[in-house]
Amino acid sequence: DTSITLDNVLNYPNPFINYTEFWFNHNKPEESLEVQVQIFTISGKLVKTINQHVFTTGNLSRNISWDGLDNFGNKIGKGVYVYKLKVKSTLSNMSAERYEKLVIL
């Protein structure tokens, strides 16, 4: 199966003050994945984009972290944000995405 499935998408800790990790389960162990996390305000303004290659021997990825700073290196305000996790296989070019919420205290 070339399609990617994403389960248990979350950030931990949530809520957080100055550090969180993005965790997700996927069905592509032993495969290099291109992962993009985009953080948006509730009104839809993009404040941060994280692009990272991930390689896991199992089905859990938890090696993407964020320090709560925007794309310009500024601390973003307290509140509720929405993030989009997009995972793309480097072998099949198939991708999947999920939206979740995070809270900054």
mmCIF file of N, CA and C in Angstrom:
data_model
loop_
_atom_site.group_PDB
_atom_site.id
_atom_site.type_symbol
_atom_site.label_atom_id
_atom_site.label_comp_id
_atom_site.label_asym_id
_atom_site.label_seq_id
_atom_site.Cartn_x
_atom_site.Cartn_y
_atom_site.Cartn_z
ATOM 1 N N ASP A 1 0.852 -1.190 0.000
ATOM 2 C CA ASP A 1 0.000 0.000 0.000
ATOM 3 C C ASP A 1 0.886 1.237 0.000
ATOM 4 N N THR A 2 0.697 2.101 -0.991
ATOM 5 C CA THR A 2 1.536 3.295 -1.084
ATOM 6 C C THR A 2 0.986 4.469 -0.291
ATOM 7 N N SER A 3 -0.297 4.422 0.106
ATOM 8 C CA SER A 3 -0.863 5.564 0.825
ATOM 9 C C SER A 3 -0.306 5.635 2.245
ATOM 10 N N ILE A 4 -0.278 6.844 2.761
ATOM 11 C CA ILE A 4 0.226 7.079 4.119
ATOM 12 C C ILE A 4 -0.968 7.265 5.048
ATOM 13 N N THR A 5 -0.918 6.586 6.177
ATOM 14 C CA THR A 5 -1.932 6.813 7.201
ATOM 15 C C THR A 5 -1.271 7.453 8.407
ATOM 16 N N LEU A 6 -1.947 8.435 8.980
ATOM 17 C CA LEU A 6 -1.472 9.142 10.166
ATOM 18 C C LEU A 6 -2.461 8.913 11.296
ATOM 19 N N ASP A 7 -1.958 8.504 12.448
ATOM 20 C CA ASP A 7 -2.794 8.275 13.620
ATOM 21 C C ASP A 7 -2.132 8.932 14.824
ATOM 22 N N ASN A 8 -2.940 9.159 15.857
ATOM 23 C CA ASN A 8 -2.445 9.675 17.135
ATOM 24 C C ASN A 8 -1.573 10.913 16.949
ATOM 25 N N VAL A 9 -2.034 11.841 16.104
ATOM 26 C CA VAL A 9 -1.300 13.083 15.879
ATOM 27 C C VAL A 9 -1.521 13.989 17.085
ATOM 28 N N LEU A 10 -0.417 14.398 17.718
ATOM 29 C CA LEU A 10 -0.529 15.259 18.893
ATOM 30 C C LEU A 10 0.769 16.018 19.099
ATOM 31 N N ASN A 11 0.700 17.023 19.958
ATOM 32 C CA ASN A 11 1.926 17.660 20.421
ATOM 33 C C ASN A 11 1.978 17.503 21.929
ATOM 34 N N TYR A 12 3.197 17.278 22.433
ATOM 35 C CA TYR A 12 3.370 17.024 23.859
ATOM 36 C C TYR A 12 4.589 17.782 24.351
ATOM 37 N N PRO A 13 4.507 18.516 25.439
ATOM 38 C CA PRO A 13 3.287 18.742 26.212
ATOM 39 C C PRO A 13 2.333 19.705 25.508
ATOM 40 N N ASN A 14 1.079 19.606 25.857
ATOM 41 C CA ASN A 14 0.049 20.496 25.345
ATOM 42 C C ASN A 14 -1.007 20.638 26.436
ATOM 43 N N PRO A 15 -1.177 21.807 27.007
ATOM 44 C CA PRO A 15 -0.560 23.102 26.706
ATOM 45 C C PRO A 15 0.930 23.128 27.076
ATOM 46 N N PHE A 16 1.659 24.112 26.483
ATOM 47 C CA PHE A 16 3.082 24.243 26.772
ATOM 48 C C PHE A 16 3.443 25.705 26.950
ATOM 49 N N ILE A 17 4.636 25.930 27.504
ATOM 50 C CA ILE A 17 5.103 27.302 27.702
ATOM 51 C C ILE A 17 6.180 27.658 26.680
ATOM 52 N N ASN A 18 7.276 26.900 26.609
ATOM 53 C CA ASN A 18 8.314 27.248 25.630
ATOM 54 C C ASN A 18 8.937 26.047 24.918
ATOM 55 N N TYR A 19 8.270 24.893 24.941
ATOM 56 C CA TYR A 19 8.799 23.733 24.213
ATOM 57 C C TYR A 19 7.704 22.691 24.043
ATOM 58 N N THR A 20 7.570 22.165 22.824
ATOM 59 C CA THR A 20 6.657 21.053 22.578
ATOM 60 C C THR A 20 7.241 20.179 21.477
ATOM 61 N N GLU A 21 6.820 18.920 21.444
ATOM 62 C CA GLU A 21 7.214 17.983 20.388
ATOM 63 C C GLU A 21 5.966 17.528 19.648
ATOM 64 N N PHE A 22 6.106 17.316 18.350
ATOM 65 C CA PHE A 22 5.002 16.805 17.536
ATOM 66 C C PHE A 22 5.200 15.305 17.357
ATOM 67 N N TRP A 23 4.202 14.538 17.759
ATOM 68 C CA TRP A 23 4.237 13.078 17.695
ATOM 69 C C TRP A 23 3.170 12.601 16.717
ATOM 70 N N PHE A 24 3.469 11.534 16.003
ATOM 71 C CA PHE A 24 2.448 10.898 15.172
ATOM 72 C C PHE A 24 2.855 9.468 14.862
ATOM 73 N N ASN A 25 1.851 8.630 14.652
ATOM 74 C CA ASN A 25 2.060 7.265 14.186
ATOM 75 C C ASN A 25 1.823 7.242 12.682
ATOM 76 N N HIS A 26 2.597 6.440 11.986
ATOM 77 C CA HIS A 26 2.466 6.325 10.531
ATOM 78 C C HIS A 26 2.692 4.877 10.127
ATOM 79 N N ASN A 27 2.431 4.587 8.877
ATOM 80 C CA ASN A 27 2.556 3.214 8.380
ATOM 81 C C ASN A 27 3.756 3.049 7.439
ATOM 82 N N LYS A 28 4.791 3.874 7.624
ATOM 83 C CA LYS A 28 5.962 3.817 6.743
ATOM 84 C C LYS A 28 7.268 3.682 7.536
ATOM 85 N N PRO A 29 7.406 2.604 8.342
ATOM 86 C CA PRO A 29 8.677 2.423 9.044
ATOM 87 C C PRO A 29 9.812 2.163 8.056
ATOM 88 N N GLU A 30 11.023 2.524 8.449
ATOM 89 C CA GLU A 30 12.216 2.313 7.619
ATOM 90 C C GLU A 30 12.164 3.105 6.308
ATOM 91 N N GLU A 31 11.419 4.195 6.300
ATOM 92 C CA GLU A 31 11.297 5.001 5.082
ATOM 93 C C GLU A 31 11.528 6.462 5.428
ATOM 94 N N SER A 32 12.236 7.169 4.574
ATOM 95 C CA SER A 32 12.483 8.593 4.795
ATOM 96 C C SER A 32 11.215 9.379 4.449
ATOM 97 N N LEU A 33 10.789 10.207 5.389
ATOM 98 C CA LEU A 33 9.572 10.989 5.210
ATOM 99 C C LEU A 33 9.887 12.474 5.283
ATOM 100 N N GLU A 34 9.257 13.249 4.404
ATOM 101 C CA GLU A 34 9.347 14.704 4.483
ATOM 102 C C GLU A 34 8.162 15.166 5.317
ATOM 103 N N VAL A 35 8.453 15.847 6.424
ATOM 104 C CA VAL A 35 7.393 16.288 7.317
ATOM 105 C C VAL A 35 7.378 17.811 7.361
ATOM 106 N N GLN A 36 6.177 18.363 7.244
ATOM 107 C CA GLN A 36 6.004 19.805 7.382
ATOM 108 C C GLN A 36 4.955 20.063 8.450
ATOM 109 N N VAL A 37 5.293 20.930 9.406
ATOM 110 C CA VAL A 37 4.344 21.379 10.414
ATOM 111 C C VAL A 37 4.163 22.873 10.206
ATOM 112 N N GLN A 38 2.921 23.284 10.010
ATOM 113 C CA GLN A 38 2.595 24.702 9.879
ATOM 114 C C GLN A 38 1.687 25.084 11.034
ATOM 115 N N ILE A 39 2.045 26.148 11.754
ATOM 116 C CA ILE A 39 1.249 26.614 12.885
ATOM 117 C C ILE A 39 0.536 27.891 12.467
ATOM 118 N N PHE A 40 -0.773 27.920 12.720
ATOM 119 C CA PHE A 40 -1.625 29.040 12.330
ATOM 120 C C PHE A 40 -2.332 29.616 13.547
ATOM 121 N N THR A 41 -2.644 30.919 13.475
ATOM 122 C CA THR A 41 -3.549 31.500 14.463
ATOM 123 C C THR A 41 -4.945 30.964 14.175
ATOM 124 N N ILE A 42 -5.854 31.160 15.126
ATOM 125 C CA ILE A 42 -7.238 30.721 14.923
ATOM 126 C C ILE A 42 -7.858 31.407 13.709
ATOM 127 N N SER A 43 -7.417 32.637 13.413
ATOM 128 C CA SER A 43 -7.956 33.350 12.242
ATOM 129 C C SER A 43 -7.302 32.912 10.936
ATOM 130 N N GLY A 44 -6.305 32.009 11.005
ATOM 131 C CA GLY A 44 -5.743 31.452 9.787
ATOM 132 C C GLY A 44 -4.406 32.019 9.348
ATOM 133 N N LYS A 45 -3.803 32.921 10.137
ATOM 134 C CA LYS A 45 -2.516 33.498 9.767
ATOM 135 C C LYS A 45 -1.396 32.513 10.093
ATOM 136 N N LEU A 46 -0.557 32.243 9.101
ATOM 137 C CA LEU A 46 0.574 31.341 9.289
ATOM 138 C C LEU A 46 1.640 32.044 10.125
ATOM 139 N N VAL A 47 2.051 31.420 11.235
ATOM 140 C CA VAL A 47 3.075 32.031 12.088
ATOM 141 C C VAL A 47 4.394 31.248 12.084
ATOM 142 N N LYS A 48 4.355 29.944 11.784
ATOM 143 C CA LYS A 48 5.585 29.150 11.813
ATOM 144 C C LYS A 48 5.473 27.972 10.865
ATOM 145 N N THR A 49 6.568 27.712 10.134
ATOM 146 C CA THR A 49 6.668 26.525 9.287
ATOM 147 C C THR A 49 7.934 25.767 9.679
ATOM 148 N N ILE A 50 7.776 24.478 9.925
ATOM 149 C CA ILE A 50 8.904 23.609 10.251
ATOM 150 C C ILE A 50 8.955 22.523 9.180
ATOM 151 N N ASN A 51 10.085 22.415 8.496
ATOM 152 C CA ASN A 51 10.292 21.351 7.516
ATOM 153 C C ASN A 51 11.415 20.458 8.015
ATOM 154 N N GLN A 52 11.173 19.153 8.006
ATOM 155 C CA GLN A 52 12.172 18.234 8.535
ATOM 156 C C GLN A 52 12.039 16.873 7.871
ATOM 157 N N HIS A 53 13.178 16.220 7.637
ATOM 158 C CA HIS A 53 13.167 14.829 7.182
ATOM 159 C C HIS A 53 13.151 13.933 8.412
ATOM 160 N N VAL A 54 12.326 12.903 8.367
ATOM 161 C CA VAL A 54 12.176 11.990 9.500
ATOM 162 C C VAL A 54 12.408 10.571 9.001
ATOM 163 N N PHE A 55 13.180 9.812 9.770
ATOM 164 C CA PHE A 55 13.366 8.384 9.484
ATOM 165 C C PHE A 55 13.138 7.638 10.787
ATOM 166 N N THR A 56 12.187 6.706 10.799
ATOM 167 C CA THR A 56 11.915 5.943 12.006
ATOM 168 C C THR A 56 12.031 4.456 11.709
ATOM 169 N N THR A 57 12.520 3.713 12.680
ATOM 170 C CA THR A 57 12.588 2.264 12.517
ATOM 171 C C THR A 57 11.235 1.635 12.831
ATOM 172 N N GLY A 58 10.411 2.328 13.608
ATOM 173 C CA GLY A 58 9.071 1.838 13.919
ATOM 174 C C GLY A 58 8.026 2.765 13.323
ATOM 175 N N ASN A 59 6.850 2.777 13.937
ATOM 176 C CA ASN A 59 5.746 3.570 13.405
ATOM 177 C C ASN A 59 5.513 4.877 14.148
ATOM 178 N N LEU A 60 6.335 5.188 15.156
ATOM 179 C CA LEU A 60 6.154 6.414 15.925
ATOM 180 C C LEU A 60 7.241 7.415 15.592
ATOM 181 N N SER A 61 6.820 8.637 15.238
ATOM 182 C CA SER A 61 7.766 9.733 15.052
ATOM 183 C C SER A 61 7.533 10.740 16.155
ATOM 184 N N ARG A 62 8.611 11.145 16.840
ATOM 185 C CA ARG A 62 8.493 12.161 17.875
ATOM 186 C C ARG A 62 9.743 13.015 17.937
ATOM 187 N N ASN A 63 10.372 13.228 16.789
ATOM 188 C CA ASN A 63 11.617 13.988 16.793
ATOM 189 C C ASN A 63 11.507 15.374 16.165
ATOM 190 N N ILE A 64 10.301 15.919 16.089
ATOM 191 C CA ILE A 64 10.133 17.309 15.639
ATOM 192 C C ILE A 64 9.740 18.134 16.854
ATOM 193 N N SER A 65 10.530 19.150 17.153
ATOM 194 C CA SER A 65 10.231 19.983 18.312
ATOM 195 C C SER A 65 10.085 21.440 17.885
ATOM 196 N N TRP A 66 9.476 22.230 18.760
ATOM 197 C CA TRP A 66 9.237 23.646 18.476
ATOM 198 C C TRP A 66 9.370 24.431 19.766
ATOM 199 N N ASP A 67 10.023 25.581 19.657
ATOM 200 C CA ASP A 67 10.293 26.418 20.819
ATOM 201 C C ASP A 67 9.292 27.556 21.012
ATOM 202 N N GLY A 68 8.212 27.561 20.240
ATOM 203 C CA GLY A 68 7.192 28.592 20.404
ATOM 204 C C GLY A 68 7.511 29.912 19.726
ATOM 205 N N LEU A 69 8.552 29.941 18.890
ATOM 206 C CA LEU A 69 8.915 31.155 18.171
ATOM 207 C C LEU A 69 8.337 31.127 16.763
ATOM 208 N N ASP A 70 8.044 32.329 16.231
ATOM 209 C CA ASP A 70 7.507 32.399 14.869
ATOM 210 C C ASP A 70 8.643 32.312 13.845
ATOM 211 N N ASN A 71 8.302 32.488 12.566
ATOM 212 C CA ASN A 71 9.293 32.385 11.497
ATOM 213 C C ASN A 71 10.363 33.457 11.576
ATOM 214 N N PHE A 72 10.123 34.527 12.354
ATOM 215 C CA PHE A 72 11.085 35.620 12.483
ATOM 216 C C PHE A 72 11.868 35.539 13.790
ATOM 217 N N GLY A 73 11.648 34.479 14.580
ATOM 218 C CA GLY A 73 12.365 34.317 15.825
ATOM 219 C C GLY A 73 11.732 35.023 17.012
ATOM 220 N N ASN A 74 10.504 35.510 16.841
ATOM 221 C CA ASN A 74 9.802 36.189 17.929
ATOM 222 C C ASN A 74 8.882 35.226 18.667
ATOM 223 N N LYS A 75 8.749 35.431 19.962
ATOM 224 C CA LYS A 75 7.838 34.613 20.772
ATOM 225 C C LYS A 75 6.405 34.955 20.360
ATOM 226 N N ILE A 76 5.589 33.952 20.113
ATOM 227 C CA ILE A 76 4.199 34.236 19.758
ATOM 228 C C ILE A 76 3.357 34.249 21.025
ATOM 229 N N GLY A 77 2.213 34.891 20.934
ATOM 230 C CA GLY A 77 1.386 35.116 22.113
ATOM 231 C C GLY A 77 0.726 33.867 22.654
ATOM 232 N N LYS A 78 0.303 33.976 23.899
ATOM 233 C CA LYS A 78 -0.438 32.881 24.530
ATOM 234 C C LYS A 78 -1.764 32.702 23.816
ATOM 235 N N GLY A 79 -2.250 31.465 23.811
ATOM 236 C CA GLY A 79 -3.547 31.220 23.202
ATOM 237 C C GLY A 79 -3.615 29.894 22.489
ATOM 238 N N VAL A 80 -4.690 29.734 21.733
ATOM 239 C CA VAL A 80 -4.952 28.502 20.993
ATOM 240 C C VAL A 80 -4.516 28.697 19.542
ATOM 241 N N TYR A 81 -3.817 27.721 19.024
ATOM 242 C CA TYR A 81 -3.352 27.730 17.642
ATOM 243 C C TYR A 81 -3.746 26.421 16.983
ATOM 244 N N VAL A 82 -3.799 26.442 15.659
ATOM 245 C CA VAL A 82 -4.078 25.242 14.875
ATOM 246 C C VAL A 82 -2.799 24.890 14.132
ATOM 247 N N TYR A 83 -2.475 23.596 14.075
ATOM 248 C CA TYR A 83 -1.331 23.210 13.257
ATOM 249 C C TYR A 83 -1.737 22.146 12.255
ATOM 250 N N LYS A 84 -1.049 22.196 11.117
ATOM 251 C CA LYS A 84 -1.242 21.204 10.057
ATOM 252 C C LYS A 84 0.033 20.381 9.966
ATOM 253 N N LEU A 85 -0.112 19.081 10.119
ATOM 254 C CA LEU A 85 0.997 18.149 9.964
ATOM 255 C C LEU A 85 0.841 17.485 8.608
ATOM 256 N N LYS A 86 1.835 17.668 7.742
ATOM 257 C CA LYS A 86 1.809 17.038 6.422
ATOM 258 C C LYS A 86 3.007 16.109 6.314
ATOM 259 N N VAL A 87 2.754 14.863 5.937
ATOM 260 C CA VAL A 87 3.799 13.851 5.814
ATOM 261 C C VAL A 87 3.798 13.337 4.380
ATOM 262 N N LYS A 88 4.984 13.348 3.768
ATOM 263 C CA LYS A 88 5.110 12.902 2.380
ATOM 264 C C LYS A 88 6.192 11.831 2.291
ATOM 265 N N SER A 89 5.882 10.752 1.606
ATOM 266 C CA SER A 89 6.847 9.676 1.385
ATOM 267 C C SER A 89 7.829 10.092 0.294
ATOM 268 N N THR A 90 9.124 9.895 0.548
ATOM 269 C CA THR A 90 10.113 10.206 -0.484
ATOM 270 C C THR A 90 10.181 9.106 -1.543
ATOM 271 N N LEU A 91 9.607 7.942 -1.243
ATOM 272 C CA LEU A 91 9.617 6.842 -2.213
ATOM 273 C C LEU A 91 8.430 6.906 -3.171
ATOM 274 N N SER A 92 7.231 7.079 -2.621
ATOM 275 C CA SER A 92 6.021 7.022 -3.456
ATOM 276 C C SER A 92 5.454 8.396 -3.799
ATOM 277 N N ASN A 93 5.947 9.466 -3.143
ATOM 278 C CA ASN A 93 5.418 10.826 -3.301
ATOM 279 C C ASN A 93 3.993 10.980 -2.786
ATOM 280 N N MET A 94 3.448 9.955 -2.140
ATOM 281 C CA MET A 94 2.122 10.065 -1.543
ATOM 282 C C MET A 94 2.238 10.895 -0.269
ATOM 283 N N SER A 95 1.157 11.605 0.075
ATOM 284 C CA SER A 95 1.201 12.403 1.290
ATOM 285 C C SER A 95 -0.130 12.326 2.022
ATOM 286 N N ALA A 96 -0.075 12.699 3.297
ATOM 287 C CA ALA A 96 -1.275 12.764 4.125
ATOM 288 C C ALA A 96 -1.110 13.950 5.052
ATOM 289 N N GLU A 97 -2.225 14.521 5.491
ATOM 290 C CA GLU A 97 -2.148 15.645 6.407
ATOM 291 C C GLU A 97 -3.265 15.594 7.433
ATOM 292 N N ARG A 98 -2.977 16.191 8.584
ATOM 293 C CA ARG A 98 -3.951 16.248 9.674
ATOM 294 C C ARG A 98 -3.862 17.619 10.330
ATOM 295 N N TYR A 99 -4.990 18.083 10.834
ATOM 296 C CA TYR A 99 -5.053 19.345 11.578
ATOM 297 C C TYR A 99 -5.339 19.034 13.042
ATOM 298 N N GLU A 100 -4.647 19.730 13.932
ATOM 299 C CA GLU A 100 -4.873 19.591 15.371
ATOM 300 C C GLU A 100 -4.707 20.953 16.024
ATOM 301 N N LYS A 101 -5.056 21.019 17.323
ATOM 302 C CA LYS A 101 -4.926 22.279 18.066
ATOM 303 C C LYS A 101 -3.807 22.174 19.097
ATOM 304 N N LEU A 102 -3.174 23.306 19.370
ATOM 305 C CA LEU A 102 -2.217 23.379 20.466
ATOM 306 C C LEU A 102 -2.472 24.661 21.246
ATOM 307 N N VAL A 103 -2.013 24.656 22.507
ATOM 308 C CA VAL A 103 -2.239 25.792 23.395
ATOM 309 C C VAL A 103 -0.909 26.232 23.972
ATOM 310 N N ILE A 104 -0.656 27.547 23.908
ATOM 311 C CA ILE A 104 0.538 28.134 24.525
ATOM 312 C C ILE A 104 0.103 28.892 25.762
ATOM 313 N N LEU A 105 0.751 28.598 26.886
ATOM 314 C CA LEU A 105 0.436 29.264 28.151
ATOM 315 C C LEU A 105 1.395 30.406 28.425
#
